[in-house]
Amino acid sequence: MFKLGPVDLDNSFIVVNPYTPLIDIKHSFVDYKFVVVSGETHHIIANNECNLIPIDNDSLPVGEWIEKVKWIPSPIHTITELYALQLDWSRPILVKDYEKEDVMGILTANQWIQQLVLNNKEAWTSFSTLAETINDAVTAVDQEGNVIYWNTAAEGTYKIKRENILGQKIGEHFQSDSIILHRILNEGRPVRGAYHRPNNDNHVLVNASPIIKDNKIIGGIATEHDITQIVRLNEELDSSSSLLIHQQKPFSSIIGVNAEIQQALKVAQKVAYADIPVLVTGESGSGKEMLAQAIHYEGSKRNGPFVSINCSVIPPTLLEIELFGYQEGAFTADNKIKQVGKVEQACNGTLFIEEIDKMPLDIQEKFLKYLENHSFYRVGEAELVTLPTNTRIIASTSQALETMASKGEFNENLYYHLTVITIDIPPLRKRTEDIVKLVQQFVQEFSSKYKKKNPEISSEVINILVNYNWPGNVQELRNVVERFILLNDENVIKSNHLPNIITNHYFFGNNDISKRNETAFQEKEELLMIKDALHETYGNKSAAANLLGISRGTLYNKLKEYGLN
């Protein structure tokens, strides 16, 4: 894993033949630490072994003396073999370069131990630096499950100092994490992208691998990506979702005299009772969820739940859990369900999948199998869950699924399964004749909500609203109206009550500024406004969207566009 440092060999030696007299060997130790006696085998004599040489027979050839006292020969190895072999360290090792046929130096057991300690320290330092560079929490355990490493990100995520966890078993602090790491230690199989909730405060995605040496598991390493804020955002979106239409007369809530929207409503009313899949297409904020609710409450599933899930705001691993649920005892004998997925929650009702084009291909395949067989596996569970066949599926997309399917970016079979009926909602900029009626409806709605008198809308404001391109569509218009009703106490709504992004677009357009300069200026102003709104709301995206008078979906898209997410 890490590059080993150079071996520090001892080069203070002289090579002699076996016929060299012992007296010459003794004299050699004045200048050298070792004498290498070269022959069929090699024998190394160290200077601290000089007193073993007899003084009464100095003329005896060293080879005869070695044979007489049965001096243990020294092995010969290359640098590479030092790391690969189980070596005999009873005598110093002669290190040789076989290609050059040169003796490189001598290595003693003590020198080798020092070298290994140095290499181990460098490897550990490199590992620690790598672990501290990673933004995710990093945990390493030994074969007994004792924590041997805990990085700064882990301290921040779990609010546990490393001195309070190092040396302790991971299971003493996190039962769920302990289960995963114990599974790794017992089975040796890695885990990738597993969702876990190790305590009441954290949600994480875990990647973990065993540490294997000589086919033996000696520990495990886990990285945990904190998705707590994403989960809370998803819960916030779920909790903030509201009924957008009148349940008794659902289609009456949708305003539209435009021919295209009228055609879309006619198709939706015809298929409401058919209980077949429906794909609603259109730009973000154009009213796809509103139409889905109208179909649900107009049809035979009106008494069942209407459950929605947005594929564009949930990470892939968490999306699978949100759809199909999660088994708490996934790796143990405990079969208690921790989380029921949207598929089960929507049983006997309608499951509305927003932005299905953002659903990963592997989850598309699993969802297709559910649609075909009405059964699925919860995440981490081996038991098949079978549901009744009477759940209606409505999906929405802002992308051309047919094109995506032809490119292999969307499951072709799922595409054909969902497009029995396709209803397209035109963007608000193509149905400007509906803007005045929509404004009137929203003014009445929010005046009643905030217990205010219906204000008069100035002709200038109407003109501005009609000429704005509405990238956030009906949802953006609705938010703009809510904003000026909530913040304004005057009897007449004027242009200064509108968000700057809308009035700037109108006034600069009337001054005949070139399209390129207008767009650049608008984007710059828009970026500054978004940053200011996020600053004022301390990063709360829902509050920032309300402050800007745009939908959450539009804000998320603009954050992604400007690289702020």
XYZ file of C-alpha atoms in Angstrom:
565
model
C 0.000 0.000 0.000
C 2.814 2.383 0.902
C 6.267 2.537 -0.628
C 8.864 1.055 1.695
C 11.849 3.193 2.560
C 15.411 2.295 1.520
C 17.115 -0.380 3.594
C 20.005 0.986 5.630
C 22.790 -1.547 4.928
C 26.153 -1.641 6.679
C 28.954 -1.131 4.150
C 31.858 -1.452 6.588
C 33.085 -4.880 5.511
C 35.885 -6.641 3.627
C 35.607 -9.849 1.594
C 38.376 -12.452 2.062
C 38.972 -15.982 0.768
C 39.037 -19.071 3.038
C 42.837 -19.222 2.901
C 43.331 -15.897 4.663
C 45.177 -16.450 7.989
C 43.393 -15.596 11.193
C 45.974 -12.925 12.049
C 44.882 -10.967 8.947
C 41.261 -11.328 9.983
C 42.052 -9.739 13.357
C 43.909 -6.868 11.704
C 40.928 -6.243 9.398
C 38.744 -5.262 12.340
C 40.857 -2.122 12.769
C 39.211 -0.692 9.613
C 36.049 -2.777 9.174
C 33.091 -3.898 11.277
C 32.616 -7.173 9.388
C 34.727 -9.718 7.544
C 33.010 -11.792 4.857
C 34.657 -15.151 4.182
C 33.650 -16.005 0.607
C 33.528 -19.577 -0.694
C 30.856 -22.135 -1.549
C 29.054 -20.627 1.399
C 29.542 -17.241 2.982
C 30.449 -16.667 6.608
C 30.300 -13.274 8.317
C 32.450 -12.502 11.337
C 31.598 -9.310 13.270
C 34.185 -7.208 15.112
C 32.520 -7.966 18.446
C 33.214 -11.660 17.740
C 36.975 -11.083 17.372
C 37.659 -12.480 20.854
C 36.402 -15.880 19.669
C 39.368 -16.211 17.303
C 42.239 -18.194 18.989
C 45.481 -16.303 19.697
C 47.749 -19.348 19.808
C 47.311 -20.322 16.157
C 47.188 -17.054 14.171
C 48.519 -18.642 11.024
C 45.545 -21.021 10.660
C 43.493 -20.308 7.518
C 40.164 -18.816 8.424
C 38.333 -21.441 6.333
C 39.772 -24.310 8.387
C 38.939 -22.535 11.624
C 35.350 -21.915 10.488
C 34.962 -25.579 9.589
C 36.528 -26.653 12.886
C 34.248 -24.531 15.105
C 31.202 -25.142 12.839
C 30.628 -21.406 12.297
C 27.053 -20.820 11.036
C 26.993 -19.515 7.441
C 25.157 -16.329 6.556
C 22.306 -16.387 4.019
C 22.423 -14.260 0.874
C 19.336 -12.307 -0.237
C 18.309 -9.413 -2.455
C 16.550 -6.319 -1.091
C 13.201 -7.587 -2.430
C 13.578 -10.949 -0.714
C 14.046 -9.255 2.622
C 10.350 -8.255 2.581
C 9.008 -11.422 1.007
C 10.696 -14.261 2.895
C 10.642 -15.704 6.384
C 14.327 -15.172 7.049
C 16.762 -16.832 9.433
C 18.293 -14.068 11.539
C 20.617 -16.260 13.596
C 23.473 -14.700 11.617
C 23.841 -11.349 9.780
C 22.487 -11.449 6.221
C 24.602 -10.702 3.179
C 22.630 -8.503 0.758
C 23.654 -8.931 -2.840
C 22.692 -7.515 -6.247
C 22.505 -10.649 -8.421
C 22.346 -8.662 -11.671
C 25.583 -6.821 -10.947
C 26.968 -9.707 -8.893
C 28.019 -7.217 -6.240
C 27.730 -7.415 -2.475
C 25.661 -4.383 -1.458
C 26.074 -4.619 2.286
C 25.350 -6.469 5.494
C 22.138 -6.413 7.519
C 21.854 -7.558 11.122
C 18.672 -8.506 12.960
C 18.876 -5.344 15.056
C 19.217 -3.163 11.957
C 16.257 -4.916 10.333
C 14.053 -4.378 13.393
C 14.867 -0.681 13.353
C 14.074 -0.566 9.628
C 10.694 -2.253 10.128
C 9.818 0.102 12.974
C 10.664 3.068 10.740
C 8.629 1.669 7.832
C 5.689 0.954 10.134
C 5.801 4.499 11.485
C 5.896 5.970 7.973
C 3.036 3.737 6.789
C 0.906 4.656 9.812
C 1.655 8.349 9.305
C 0.625 8.051 5.636
C -2.585 6.243 6.613
C -3.394 8.841 9.276
C -2.788 11.692 6.823
C -5.038 10.004 4.244
C -7.775 9.386 6.827
C -7.631 12.999 8.002
C -7.802 14.247 4.396
C -11.127 12.451 3.872
C -14.228 14.417 4.853
C -16.034 11.238 5.942
C -15.717 9.590 9.349
C -13.038 6.861 9.279
C -12.986 3.993 11.770
C -10.461 1.137 11.896
C -10.753 -1.902 14.170
C -8.530 -4.897 14.868
C -9.600 -8.536 14.595
C -11.268 -8.309 18.015
C -13.352 -5.288 17.073
C -11.292 -2.860 19.148
C -11.044 0.653 17.689
C -7.482 1.381 16.559
C -8.194 4.525 14.538
C -10.804 7.292 14.769
C -10.317 10.396 12.634
C -11.284 14.008 13.274
C -14.355 13.759 11.025
C -15.592 10.867 13.181
C -15.132 13.034 16.263
C -17.216 15.765 14.651
C -19.916 13.438 13.368
C -20.447 11.436 16.543
C -19.211 13.954 19.153
C -16.844 11.362 20.636
C -13.191 12.243 21.233
C -10.682 9.685 19.974
C -9.183 9.255 23.449
C -12.620 8.106 24.657
C -13.018 5.381 22.039
C -9.553 4.148 21.015
C -8.887 0.703 22.450
C -12.574 0.062 23.121
C -14.866 -2.252 21.215
C -16.935 -0.413 18.608
C -20.071 -2.171 19.855
C -19.820 -0.315 23.151
C -20.734 2.900 21.314
C -22.607 1.975 18.103
C -24.634 -1.180 17.895
C -25.382 -0.858 14.175
C -21.793 -0.069 13.237
C -20.647 -2.955 15.392
C -22.908 -5.322 13.468
C -21.442 -4.279 10.118
C -17.824 -4.433 11.261
C -18.385 -7.760 12.985
C -19.898 -9.090 9.791
C -16.770 -7.996 7.946
C -14.505 -9.598 10.533
C -16.477 -12.848 10.426
C -17.171 -13.131 6.699
C -14.517 -11.005 5.020
C -17.000 -9.464 2.571
C -16.955 -5.696 1.952
C -20.002 -3.460 2.349
C -20.720 -0.660 -0.107
C -23.147 2.209 0.377
C -25.080 0.615 3.265
C -27.526 2.926 5.008
C -27.394 2.953 8.791
C -28.694 5.009 11.644
C -26.114 4.363 14.372
C -27.932 6.552 16.875
C -30.924 8.857 17.114
C -28.989 11.843 15.782
C -27.109 10.509 12.745
C -27.838 8.951 9.367
C -24.837 7.605 7.448
C -23.864 5.680 4.329
C -21.204 3.107 5.207
C -18.419 1.701 3.024
C -16.338 -0.924 4.820
C -13.683 -3.498 3.913
C -11.782 -6.194 5.805
C -8.017 -5.951 6.302
C -6.587 -9.254 5.054
C -3.045 -10.524 5.553
C -1.924 -13.973 4.384
C -5.584 -14.928 3.798
C -6.419 -14.030 7.390
C -8.708 -11.187 8.472
C -6.805 -9.005 10.920
C -9.185 -6.049 11.094
C -11.589 -3.796 9.238
C -11.902 -0.201 8.038
C -15.137 1.743 7.587
C -15.849 5.173 6.133
C -19.165 6.777 7.010
C -20.646 9.586 4.926
C -22.951 11.726 7.026
C -26.296 12.223 5.246
C -28.156 13.510 8.290
C -28.902 16.906 6.727
C -30.110 15.290 3.506
C -32.440 12.987 5.440
C -33.788 15.886 7.452
C -34.313 17.888 4.270
C -36.238 14.974 2.802
C -38.325 14.728 5.971
C -38.902 18.480 5.767
C -40.088 18.150 2.170
C -42.385 15.284 3.144
C -43.800 17.123 6.136
C -44.291 20.330 4.163
C -46.134 18.653 1.296
C -49.763 19.745 1.335
C -52.986 19.179 -0.469
C -52.894 21.328 -3.601
C -56.424 20.730 -4.883
C -60.019 20.635 -3.631
C -60.747 17.002 -2.751
C -64.424 17.113 -3.633
C -63.900 18.840 -6.999
C -60.229 18.139 -7.722
C -60.029 19.345 -11.328
C -61.799 22.590 -10.532
C -58.685 23.653 -8.632
C -56.604 23.704 -11.813
C -56.961 27.003 -13.666
C -56.417 27.054 -17.409
C -58.125 28.396 -20.515
C -55.107 27.643 -22.684
C -55.933 24.980 -25.298
C -52.993 22.766 -24.354
C -53.768 22.760 -20.645
C -57.432 22.128 -21.398
C -56.485 19.094 -23.490
C -54.254 17.809 -20.685
C -57.103 18.140 -18.172
C -59.538 16.281 -20.451
C -57.136 13.343 -20.773
C -56.482 13.335 -17.011
C -60.217 13.253 -16.217
C -60.773 10.342 -18.608
C -58.005 8.195 -17.116
C -58.712 9.042 -13.462
C -60.872 5.944 -12.960
C -58.809 3.647 -15.179
C -56.204 2.721 -12.502
C -53.429 2.546 -15.095
C -49.948 4.097 -14.855
C -49.753 7.743 -15.903
C -46.641 9.726 -16.824
C -46.955 13.494 -16.333
C -44.355 15.549 -18.180
C -43.520 19.222 -17.925
C -41.028 21.705 -16.557
C -40.319 22.091 -12.860
C -43.152 23.925 -11.103
C -45.616 23.533 -13.960
C -48.140 21.737 -11.741
C -47.320 18.045 -12.214
C -48.012 17.128 -8.571
C -51.211 19.137 -8.601
C -52.444 17.184 -11.620
C -51.364 13.899 -9.998
C -53.398 14.766 -6.884
C -56.401 15.640 -9.052
C -56.199 12.257 -10.810
C -55.927 10.490 -7.440
C -58.856 12.259 -5.747
C -61.036 12.002 -8.854
C -60.431 8.259 -9.220
C -61.241 5.063 -7.370
C -58.254 5.431 -5.026
C -59.524 8.691 -3.520
C -60.029 7.079 -0.086
C -56.521 5.637 -0.076
C -53.244 7.447 0.681
C -51.510 9.759 -1.766
C -47.776 9.183 -1.223
C -45.079 11.112 -3.080
C -41.308 10.775 -3.374
C -38.906 13.090 -5.211
C -35.999 11.261 -6.891
C -34.030 14.453 -7.513
C -33.399 15.379 -3.879
C -32.566 11.982 -2.347
C -29.185 10.182 -2.677
C -29.340 6.880 -4.634
C -28.807 4.577 -1.635
C -31.283 6.470 0.502
C -33.737 6.541 -2.419
C -33.861 2.743 -2.483
C -34.572 2.727 1.245
C -37.235 5.425 0.888
C -38.965 3.399 -1.815
C -38.716 -0.125 -0.451
C -37.958 0.271 3.244
C -35.151 -0.961 5.453
C -34.725 -3.987 7.686
C -33.208 -3.102 11.082
C -31.902 -6.619 11.702
C -30.393 -6.881 8.229
C -27.258 -8.633 9.473
C -28.600 -10.266 12.634
C -31.401 -12.542 13.727
C -33.500 -9.511 14.669
C -36.222 -9.084 12.050
C -37.863 -5.959 13.383
C -38.666 -3.500 10.567
C -36.937 -0.174 11.034
C -38.484 1.740 8.126
C -41.447 1.063 5.851
C -40.930 2.328 2.304
C -43.182 4.511 0.174
C -44.271 1.493 -1.875
C -45.882 -0.054 1.206
C -47.191 3.271 2.495
C -49.043 3.803 -0.797
C -50.823 0.436 -0.683
C -54.464 0.808 -1.815
C -53.727 4.385 -2.863
C -51.455 6.271 -5.253
C -47.668 6.419 -5.370
C -46.499 9.614 -7.079
C -42.832 9.489 -8.145
C -41.492 12.950 -8.947
C -38.563 13.351 -11.364
C -38.387 9.639 -12.102
C -35.717 10.416 -14.701
C -33.339 10.983 -11.740
C -33.903 7.439 -10.435
C -30.682 5.358 -10.846
C -30.824 2.462 -13.302
C -30.353 -0.249 -10.663
C -33.302 1.092 -8.657
C -35.320 1.390 -11.883
C -34.745 -2.340 -12.428
C -35.921 -3.154 -8.892
C -38.951 -0.879 -9.266
C -39.830 -2.496 -12.601
C -39.784 -5.936 -10.952
C -42.162 -4.613 -8.299
C -44.531 -3.312 -10.991
C -44.442 -6.655 -12.808
C -44.577 -9.018 -9.812
C -45.999 -6.779 -7.064
C -43.248 -7.981 -4.748
C -39.848 -6.710 -3.625
C -37.122 -7.036 -1.007
C -36.567 -4.402 1.638
C -32.983 -3.150 1.776
C -30.912 -5.631 3.788
C -33.654 -8.280 3.863
C -33.783 -11.745 2.312
C -37.554 -12.265 2.682
C -39.752 -11.308 -0.278
C -42.534 -8.796 0.466
C -45.682 -9.267 -1.618
C -48.292 -6.500 -1.834
C -51.796 -6.334 -3.352
C -51.996 -5.199 -6.971
C -54.233 -2.196 -6.337
C -51.688 0.606 -5.930
C -51.745 3.221 -8.653
C -48.506 4.621 -10.068
C -48.207 8.200 -11.323
C -44.752 9.409 -12.321
C -43.472 12.783 -13.456
C -40.446 13.954 -15.396
C -39.016 17.157 -16.820
C -36.823 15.211 -19.265
C -37.601 13.357 -22.502
C -37.715 9.754 -21.244
C -37.971 8.353 -24.762
C -34.628 9.918 -25.670
C -33.072 8.763 -22.400
C -34.325 5.213 -22.988
C -32.886 5.155 -26.527
C -29.487 6.171 -25.106
C -29.600 3.559 -22.366
C -29.973 6.250 -19.677
C -33.429 5.009 -18.660
C -34.778 1.469 -18.389
C -36.598 0.825 -21.659
C -39.051 -1.706 -20.197
C -39.904 0.644 -17.340
C -40.434 3.430 -19.872
C -43.006 1.377 -21.773
C -44.652 0.306 -18.516
C -45.113 3.911 -17.369
C -46.175 5.503 -20.645
C -49.548 3.839 -21.115
C -50.875 7.366 -20.735
C -48.632 10.433 -21.034
C -49.934 13.887 -20.150
C -47.826 16.943 -20.945
C -48.315 20.185 -19.041
C -47.215 23.252 -21.029
C -44.934 25.784 -19.296
C -46.516 28.955 -17.975
C -44.711 31.149 -20.525
C -46.707 29.353 -23.263
C -50.046 29.916 -21.527
C -49.840 33.586 -20.627
C -53.609 33.891 -21.032
C -53.902 31.931 -17.754
C -51.656 34.188 -15.680
C -54.313 36.775 -14.718
C -56.774 34.117 -13.529
C -54.037 32.303 -11.636
C -53.026 35.538 -9.899
C -56.635 36.174 -8.918
C -56.972 32.667 -7.530
C -53.748 32.910 -5.516
C -54.609 36.386 -4.199
C -57.919 35.075 -2.889
C -56.269 31.969 -1.430
C -53.524 33.782 0.482
C -55.639 36.732 1.524
C -57.945 34.232 3.193
C -55.023 32.296 4.658
C -53.402 35.363 6.227
C -56.737 37.025 7.056
C -56.127 40.080 4.903
C -58.360 42.100 2.613
C -57.966 41.294 -1.067
C -55.669 43.987 -2.454
C -55.982 45.544 -5.876
C -53.339 44.486 -8.397
C -52.034 47.443 -10.396
C -52.034 47.252 -14.185
C -48.246 47.680 -14.139
C -47.859 44.572 -11.933
C -50.181 42.592 -14.200
C -48.123 43.673 -17.210
C -44.881 42.681 -15.489
C -46.232 39.279 -14.461
C -47.621 38.517 -17.914
C -44.320 39.411 -19.609
C -42.062 37.477 -17.225
C -40.816 34.110 -18.551
C -41.527 32.178 -15.288
C -38.730 29.571 -15.203
C -40.371 28.171 -12.050
C -43.773 28.116 -13.768
C -47.045 28.075 -11.775
C -45.292 27.255 -8.507
C -43.064 30.306 -8.852
C -46.072 32.522 -9.616
C -47.893 31.116 -6.593
C -44.935 31.847 -4.330
C -44.612 35.395 -5.679
C -48.276 36.092 -4.909
C -47.984 34.609 -1.430
C -44.942 36.774 -0.793
C -46.531 40.081 -1.707
C -49.767 39.229 0.135
C -47.845 38.307 3.277
C -45.400 41.219 3.276
C -47.637 44.008 1.966
C -50.218 45.909 4.034
C -51.233 48.386 1.340
C -54.451 48.266 -0.662
C -52.695 48.219 -4.021
C -49.922 45.871 -5.141
C -47.263 47.834 -7.050
C -44.094 46.884 -8.868
C -41.923 47.558 -5.807
C -43.729 44.708 -4.039
C -42.407 42.200 -6.556
C -39.026 40.385 -6.285
C -36.176 42.266 -7.976
C -35.440 39.345 -10.263
C -38.874 39.805 -11.907
C -38.923 43.592 -12.129
C -35.328 43.725 -13.411
C -36.240 41.314 -16.180
C -39.202 43.474 -17.209
C -37.586 46.929 -17.071
C -34.322 45.901 -18.707
C -36.307 44.161 -21.437
C -38.218 47.377 -22.135
C -34.954 49.313 -22.443
C -33.957 47.098 -25.402
C -30.788 45.747 -23.791
C -29.315 42.979 -25.857
C -30.378 39.474 -24.912
C -26.850 38.410 -23.989
C -26.186 41.357 -21.693
C -29.632 41.059 -20.171
C -29.121 37.386 -19.426
C -25.663 37.947 -17.945
C -26.904 40.785 -15.748
C -29.935 38.807 -14.692
C -27.850 35.767 -13.770
C -25.452 37.911 -11.742
C -28.301 39.594 -9.910
C -30.021 36.274 -9.411
C -26.878 34.701 -7.952
C -26.417 37.582 -5.508
C -30.057 37.404 -4.445
C -29.855 33.678 -3.831
C -26.681 34.067 -1.760
C -28.274 36.881 0.262
C -31.416 34.822 0.857
C -29.426 31.805 2.037
C -27.374 34.058 4.305
C -30.477 35.660 5.811
C -32.123 32.263 6.425
C -28.924 30.633 7.769
C -28.852 28.137 4.914
C -32.497 27.012 5.245
C -33.432 26.357 1.612
C -37.197 26.261 2.154
C -37.135 29.610 3.932
C -34.813 31.044 1.263
C -37.191 29.916 -1.491
C -40.112 31.624 0.261
C -38.054 34.778 0.703
C -37.180 34.796 -3.005
C -40.729 34.020 -4.033
C -39.812 30.860 -5.934
C -40.479 27.160 -5.415
C -38.093 24.856 -3.570
C -37.609 22.858 -6.762
C -36.649 25.983 -8.680
C -34.212 26.993 -5.945
C -32.588 23.527 -5.942
C -32.196 23.684 -9.729
C -30.627 27.155 -9.544
C -28.290 26.070 -6.728
C -27.129 23.225 -8.941
C -26.827 25.561 -11.955
C -24.643 28.025 -10.033
C -22.650 25.291 -8.256
C -23.929 26.271 -4.787
C -25.412 22.929 -3.693
